Short mmCIF file of C-alpha atoms in Angstrom, two decimals:
data_model
loop_
_atom_site.label_atom_id
_atom_site.label_comp_id
_atom_site.label_asym_id
_atom_site.label_seq_id
_atom_site.Cartn_x
_atom_site.Cartn_y
_atom_site.Cartn_z
CA MET F 1257 -5.34 5.68 42.96
CA SER F 1258 -1.52 6.55 42.03
CA ASP F 1259 0.93 4.05 44.01
CA MET F 1260 3.60 6.83 43.39
CA ARG F 1261 5.03 6.87 46.79
CA THR F 1262 6.81 10.37 48.12
CA ASN F 1263 8.87 8.17 51.13
CA ARG F 1264 10.86 6.10 48.20
CA ARG F 1265 13.18 7.20 46.91
CA ALA F 1266 16.83 7.53 46.38
CA MET F 1267 19.79 9.47 45.37
CA LEU F 1268 23.39 8.22 44.21
CA PHE F 1269 26.20 10.24 43.75
CA ALA F 1270 29.57 10.27 42.63
CA LEU F 1271 32.45 12.23 41.65
CA GLU F 1272 33.36 12.63 38.32
CA SER F 1273 36.92 12.40 36.75
CA ALA F 1274 36.68 15.78 34.40
CA TYR F 1275 33.34 17.96 34.28
CA ASN F 1276 30.71 16.33 32.34
CA ASP F 1277 33.09 13.11 31.32
CA GLY F 1278 30.11 11.23 30.24
CA THR F 1279 31.03 8.04 31.19
CA THR F 1280 31.05 8.40 35.25
CA THR F 1281 27.93 6.09 36.38
CA PRO F 1282 27.28 5.92 40.28
CA ASP F 1283 27.21 2.74 41.94
CA ALA F 1284 24.22 2.05 44.23
CA ALA F 1285 26.74 -0.24 45.87
CA THR F 1286 28.77 2.18 47.03
CA ASP F 1287 27.34 5.36 46.56
CA ALA F 1288 24.02 5.73 47.74
CA LEU F 1289 23.36 8.81 50.13
CA LEU F 1290 21.27 8.75 53.55
CA MET F 1291 19.41 11.53 53.40
CA THR F 1292 16.67 12.80 56.26
CA SER F 1293 15.66 15.07 52.82
CA ILE F 1294 15.22 15.19 49.72
CA ASP F 1295 13.73 18.11 47.20
CA VAL F 1296 13.97 17.46 43.04
CA THR F 1297 13.07 20.26 40.91
CA PRO F 1298 13.30 18.03 37.31
CA LEU F 1299 13.08 21.40 34.65
CA ALA F 1300 14.49 24.61 36.83
CA GLY F 1301 15.37 27.49 34.82
CA SER F 1302 13.77 30.22 32.76
CA ASP F 1303 11.23 30.16 29.81
CA ILE F 1304 11.58 32.01 26.64
CA GLU F 1305 9.02 34.39 25.93
CA ARG F 1306 7.62 36.02 22.37
CA SER F 1307 5.82 39.49 21.89
CA TYR F 1308 3.63 39.53 19.37
CA ILE F 1309 1.81 42.13 18.47
CA ARG F 1310 -1.40 41.52 17.23
CA PRO F 1311 -5.10 43.14 17.03
CA TYR F 1312 -5.85 41.42 19.69
CA TYR F 1313 -5.37 40.51 23.76
CA GLY F 1314 -4.15 37.18 24.80
CA ASN F 1315 -0.99 35.04 25.58
CA ALA F 1316 1.42 33.70 22.95
CA SER F 1317 3.40 30.74 23.59
CA ARG F 1318 6.47 30.24 25.17
CA ALA F 1319 10.17 28.33 24.05
CA PRO F 1320 11.77 26.35 26.50
CA GLY F 1321 14.72 27.74 27.64
CA GLU F 1322 17.98 26.15 28.49
CA LYS F 1323 17.13 24.32 31.49
CA HIS F 1324 18.68 22.06 34.24
CA VAL F 1325 17.67 19.52 37.53
CA GLN F 1326 18.28 20.95 40.91
CA VAL F 1327 18.21 18.48 44.17
CA ASP F 1328 18.27 19.34 47.90
CA VAL F 1329 19.55 17.15 49.62
CA GLU F 1330 19.87 17.08 53.53
CA MET F 1331 22.09 14.94 55.08
CA GLU F 1332 23.18 14.71 59.00
CA LEU F 1333 27.34 15.27 59.60
CA ALA F 1334 28.03 12.02 60.89
CA LEU F 1335 31.68 10.97 60.64
CA SER F 1336 33.40 7.56 59.72
CA GLY F 1337 34.58 6.75 62.95
CA THR F 1338 38.10 6.55 62.07
CA PRO F 1339 40.17 9.59 61.94
CA GLY F 1340 41.67 9.84 58.55
CA THR F 1341 39.09 8.29 56.86
CA PRO F 1342 37.04 11.01 55.09
CA PRO F 1343 33.23 10.84 55.69
CA LYS F 1344 30.70 9.67 53.60
CA TRP F 1345 29.41 13.67 52.55
CA GLY F 1346 32.93 14.10 51.96
CA LYS F 1347 31.97 13.61 47.73
CA PRO F 1348 29.07 16.38 48.03
CA LEU F 1349 30.82 18.61 49.80
CA ARG F 1350 33.76 18.42 47.45
CA CYS F 1351 31.50 19.05 44.35
CA CYS F 1352 29.90 22.16 46.35
CA GLY F 1353 33.86 23.81 45.98
CA TRP F 1354 35.65 22.15 48.47
CA SER F 1355 39.44 20.54 48.63
CA GLU F 1356 40.12 17.32 50.76
CA VAL F 1357 42.71 17.18 52.69
CA ILE F 1358 43.67 13.43 54.20
CA GLU F 1359 46.27 12.85 56.80
CA ASP F 1360 46.49 9.30 57.18
CA GLY F 1361 45.26 8.26 60.48
CA VAL F 1362 44.84 11.64 62.16
CA SER F 1363 42.83 14.14 60.30
CA THR F 1364 40.16 15.00 57.17
CA THR F 1365 39.96 18.68 56.29
CA TYR F 1366 37.87 20.65 54.14
CA ALA F 1367 38.09 24.46 52.42
CA PRO F 1368 36.74 26.22 50.23
CA VAL F 1369 38.67 26.93 46.20
CA SER F 1370 37.85 29.80 44.08
CA SER F 1371 38.96 27.15 40.81
CA ASP F 1372 39.04 24.24 39.98
CA GLU F 1373 35.82 22.65 41.63
CA ASP F 1374 35.12 19.16 41.42
CA SER F 1375 31.85 18.27 39.57
CA GLY F 1376 29.62 15.60 40.18
CA VAL F 1377 27.39 12.94 38.34
CA PHE F 1378 23.87 12.21 40.99
CA PHE F 1379 20.92 9.42 40.08
CA CYS F 1380 17.71 10.96 41.88
CA HIS F 1381 15.33 8.12 42.01
CA VAL F 1382 11.94 8.93 42.97
CA ASP F 1383 9.80 5.84 43.15
CA GLY F 1384 10.43 4.26 39.65
CA VAL F 1385 11.46 7.74 37.98
CA LEU F 1386 15.03 8.30 37.48
CA HIS F 1387 16.52 11.78 37.26
CA LYS F 1388 20.08 12.26 36.36
CA GLY F 1389 22.34 15.21 36.11
CA ARG F 1390 25.80 15.38 34.96
CA GLY F 1391 28.22 18.24 36.03
CA ALA F 1392 26.47 18.62 38.91
CA ARG F 1393 27.65 21.86 41.57
CA GLY F 1394 26.15 22.94 44.52
CA THR F 1395 26.28 25.21 48.04
CA PRO F 1396 25.95 23.95 51.36
CA ARG F 1397 23.96 25.24 54.46
CA PHE F 1398 25.43 23.43 58.61
CA THR F 1399 23.04 23.89 61.30
CA LEU F 1400 23.78 22.44 64.11
CA ASN F 1401 21.51 23.15 66.80
CA SER F 1402 20.69 22.38 70.85
CA GLU F 1403 18.66 19.49 71.21
CA SER F 1404 18.84 17.94 67.40
CA MET F 1405 20.80 15.97 65.25
CA PRO F 1406 23.70 18.39 62.99
CA VAL F 1407 23.23 18.35 59.19
CA VAL F 1408 24.24 19.67 56.07
CA ARG F 1409 21.38 20.52 53.36
CA MET F 1410 23.37 21.02 50.09
CA THR F 1411 21.37 22.46 47.05
CA PHE F 1412 23.25 20.65 44.31
CA HIS F 1413 22.58 22.20 39.73
CA ALA F 1414 23.19 19.87 37.28
CA LEU F 1415 23.10 19.09 33.00
CA ILE F 1416 19.94 17.07 33.03
CA SER F 1417 19.26 14.00 30.40
CA PRO F 1418 16.07 12.24 29.64
CA VAL F 1419 13.91 11.44 32.30
CA THR F 1420 13.00 7.50 32.30
CA GLN F 1421 11.29 5.36 34.00
CA ALA F 1422 13.39 3.31 36.38
CA GLU F 1423 13.18 0.42 39.47
CA LEU F 1424 14.60 1.88 43.07
CA PRO F 1425 18.30 1.05 43.04
CA THR F 1426 18.79 -2.21 46.19
CA VAL F 1427 21.11 0.44 48.17
CA ASP F 1428 24.06 -0.05 50.59
CA LEU F 1429 23.83 2.01 53.37
CA SER F 1430 25.53 0.58 55.88
CA GLY F 1431 28.85 2.22 55.87
CA TRP F 1432 27.16 5.39 57.15
CA ARG F 1433 26.94 5.71 61.17
CA GLU F 1434 24.42 7.58 62.65
CA ALA F 1435 25.30 11.26 64.00
CA LEU F 1436 25.83 12.55 67.47
CA ALA F 1437 23.30 14.49 68.85
CA ILE F 1438 24.09 18.37 69.55
CA ASN F 1439 23.55 18.23 73.33
CA SER F 1440 26.21 19.29 76.45
CA LEU F 1441 27.65 15.65 76.50
CA ASN F 1442 28.82 15.71 73.16
CA THR F 1443 29.40 19.22 71.85
CA GLU F 1444 31.37 21.96 73.18
CA LYS F 1445 30.81 25.25 73.87
CA LEU F 1446 30.73 28.07 71.03
CA SER F 1447 33.63 29.75 70.69
CA ILE F 1448 33.21 33.39 69.67
CA PHE F 1449 35.61 36.58 70.31
CA GLY F 1450 37.55 34.43 72.85
CA LEU F 1451 34.71 33.77 74.60
CA ASP F 1452 33.19 30.23 75.61
CA ALA F 1453 29.21 30.34 75.41
CA PRO F 1454 26.60 28.03 75.67
CA PHE F 1455 25.12 28.11 72.89
CA SER F 1456 21.35 27.08 70.84
CA GLN F 1457 21.39 27.34 67.53
CA PHE F 1458 24.51 27.62 64.85
CA SER F 1459 24.22 28.19 60.95
CA LEU F 1460 26.47 28.63 58.49
CA ASP F 1461 25.46 28.93 54.61
CA MET F 1462 28.44 29.12 52.31
CA SER F 1463 26.13 30.73 50.42
CA ALA F 1464 28.35 30.05 46.56
CA ASN F 1465 27.28 31.37 43.47
CA VAL F 1466 26.20 28.77 41.74
CA ARG F 1467 25.06 29.18 38.23
CA HIS F 1468 24.00 27.38 35.18
CA ARG F 1469 25.42 28.90 32.02
CA THR F 1470 23.02 29.23 28.96
CA VAL F 1471 25.60 30.46 25.97
CA VAL F 1472 25.28 28.41 23.21
CA GLY F 1473 28.70 25.80 23.40
CA ALA F 1474 28.86 26.43 27.25
CA ASN F 1475 26.33 25.11 28.79
CA ASP F 1476 27.34 24.03 32.59
CA VAL F 1477 27.03 24.89 35.68
CA ALA F 1478 29.86 27.26 37.53
CA ILE F 1479 30.41 27.79 40.92
CA THR F 1480 31.54 31.59 40.35
CA GLY F 1481 31.82 33.38 44.26
CA ARG F 1482 30.65 32.85 47.41
CA ALA F 1483 29.77 34.87 50.09
CA PRO F 1484 29.42 32.71 53.32
CA SER F 1485 27.30 33.90 56.27
CA GLY F 1486 25.68 32.52 59.56
CA SER F 1487 24.10 33.27 62.35
CA VAL F 1488 24.51 31.96 66.04
CA THR F 1489 22.25 32.69 69.96
CA ILE F 1490 24.46 32.07 72.47
CA ASP F 1491 23.58 32.64 76.55
CA ASP F 1492 24.58 36.72 77.10
CA MET F 1493 27.62 36.19 79.93
CA GLY F 1494 27.38 40.27 80.28
CA ILE F 1495 29.41 42.95 78.56
CA GLY F 1496 31.59 42.53 81.36
CA THR F 1497 33.30 39.81 79.77
CA VAL F 1498 32.73 40.45 76.07
CA ASN F 1499 31.64 42.77 75.17
CA LEU F 1500 30.15 41.99 71.34
CA PHE F 1501 28.13 45.58 71.08
CA ASP F 1502 31.61 47.26 70.88
CA LYS F 1503 33.37 44.70 68.46
CA HIS F 1504 30.20 45.81 66.05
CA LYS F 1505 30.85 49.08 66.43
CA LYS F 1506 33.96 49.06 65.92
CA ALA F 1507 33.76 46.45 63.06
CA GLU F 1508 36.55 43.93 65.04
CA THR F 1509 36.98 40.32 63.63
CA GLY F 1510 37.36 37.68 65.30
CA LEU F 1511 37.26 34.17 65.48
CA ILE F 1512 34.04 31.36 65.47
CA LYS F 1513 34.88 28.21 66.52
CA LEU F 1514 32.91 24.84 67.33
CA THR F 1515 33.78 21.87 68.40
CA HIS F 1516 31.42 18.79 68.13
CA GLY F 1517 31.73 14.73 69.39
CA GLN F 1518 34.26 13.79 72.29
CA THR F 1519 36.48 10.48 70.75
CA ALA F 1520 38.90 10.07 67.88
CA GLY F 1521 36.57 9.84 64.77
CA GLU F 1522 33.71 11.21 65.98
CA ILE F 1523 35.11 15.04 66.04
CA LEU F 1524 34.09 17.25 64.18
CA GLU F 1525 35.40 20.58 63.97
CA ILE F 1526 33.97 24.38 62.37
CA SER F 1527 36.55 26.59 62.67
CA MET F 1528 36.38 30.87 60.98
CA PRO F 1529 39.37 33.01 62.16
CA ARG F 1530 37.83 36.11 60.89
CA CYS F 1531 34.46 36.76 61.90
CA GLY F 1532 32.50 40.12 61.69
CA ILE F 1533 29.72 39.98 63.45
CA GLU F 1534 26.55 42.24 63.03
CA SER F 1535 24.59 44.08 65.71
CA PRO F 1536 23.44 41.82 68.85
CA THR F 1537 19.31 41.18 69.59
CA TYR F 1538 18.40 39.95 72.91
CA ALA F 1539 16.63 36.72 72.57
CA ASP F 1540 14.86 34.60 75.44
CA ASP F 1541 14.72 31.11 76.52
CA SER F 1542 12.94 30.14 78.98
CA GLY F 1543 13.70 33.09 81.16
CA VAL F 1544 17.54 33.27 80.67
CA GLN F 1545 18.61 35.98 78.61
CA MET F 1546 20.44 35.05 75.40
CA LEU F 1547 21.89 37.41 72.41
CA SER F 1548 21.18 36.51 68.28
CA MET F 1549 23.70 37.94 65.97
CA ASN F 1550 24.80 37.62 62.39
CA TYR F 1551 28.52 36.60 61.15
CA ARG F 1552 29.92 36.48 58.15
CA PRO F 1553 33.52 34.48 57.40
CA GLU F 1554 36.23 37.02 55.92
CA PRO F 1555 39.34 34.94 54.08
CA ILE F 1556 42.77 36.07 55.62
CA ALA F 1557 45.30 34.92 53.04
CA GLY F 1558 42.33 33.44 50.73
CA ASN F 1559 40.18 30.27 50.77
CA ASP F 1560 40.84 29.71 54.82
CA GLU F 1561 37.90 31.79 55.66
CA VAL F 1562 36.55 28.17 56.42
CA THR F 1563 37.76 24.95 57.43
CA ILE F 1564 36.59 21.75 58.71
CA VAL F 1565 38.02 19.19 60.32
CA CYS F 1566 36.76 15.54 60.78
CA LYS F 1567 39.35 14.04 63.49
#
């Protein structure tokens, strides 16, 4: 009988000083992630098919192609509690192609970038088995639905190291705070095209194109683009308030903004100044009519289609 357990896992994550620097080592005392879920694909990538011609049927052997390690990790969007102090999920987010601007005592602002993305190193412990990822980059998906916790799910691709046996580290998670639940007490109505509407669902998927390059001599993980999109479900306020059907037909764009938290150090603001929406559809919430629609953030001057402000 196996003594391995799926819930005995830990992940450490640190920023590299330079891409795949070979020296960065995460510290269990400072770099541990507090996760709500983690999924590991130790050997992601494709195999190379052989195409032998023989006078009989049957499989030919395969050769392993360039492999990388993939990790999907979900964390609560808890803030630091102090304006100007970055949240604990800030370092992994930077490795998903985001910049971090700190205004001491005021706020920390994140925005997407199109070059010079940060990279990281993770040590993923799976009950005695250690998977190391170097040169890690990824893409995030944010979900803030009513009656749940706000979360971000990041999918990382990284260069692999040999899988080894290692004891689970003694991690320090005391610096992680609990996130505020999404509800009417903690969360503002969703601002969409000038309308402040009650909402039940909000998601934003940055859909970064994270590619493990397999060119000989250029084995790295690169972010080569992004196509963010999301979805919302709001109370149907009637077309006399805002006609979202007409705005879709006319290909109009507008602001979508979500504010979560009420006190300094716990306020999370996701703002997208130019969004196009897809055709709204009707939804039901215990007899109350709602509208569901997908949206696509668009840049204005570049790298400004989404900003996340922690203040």
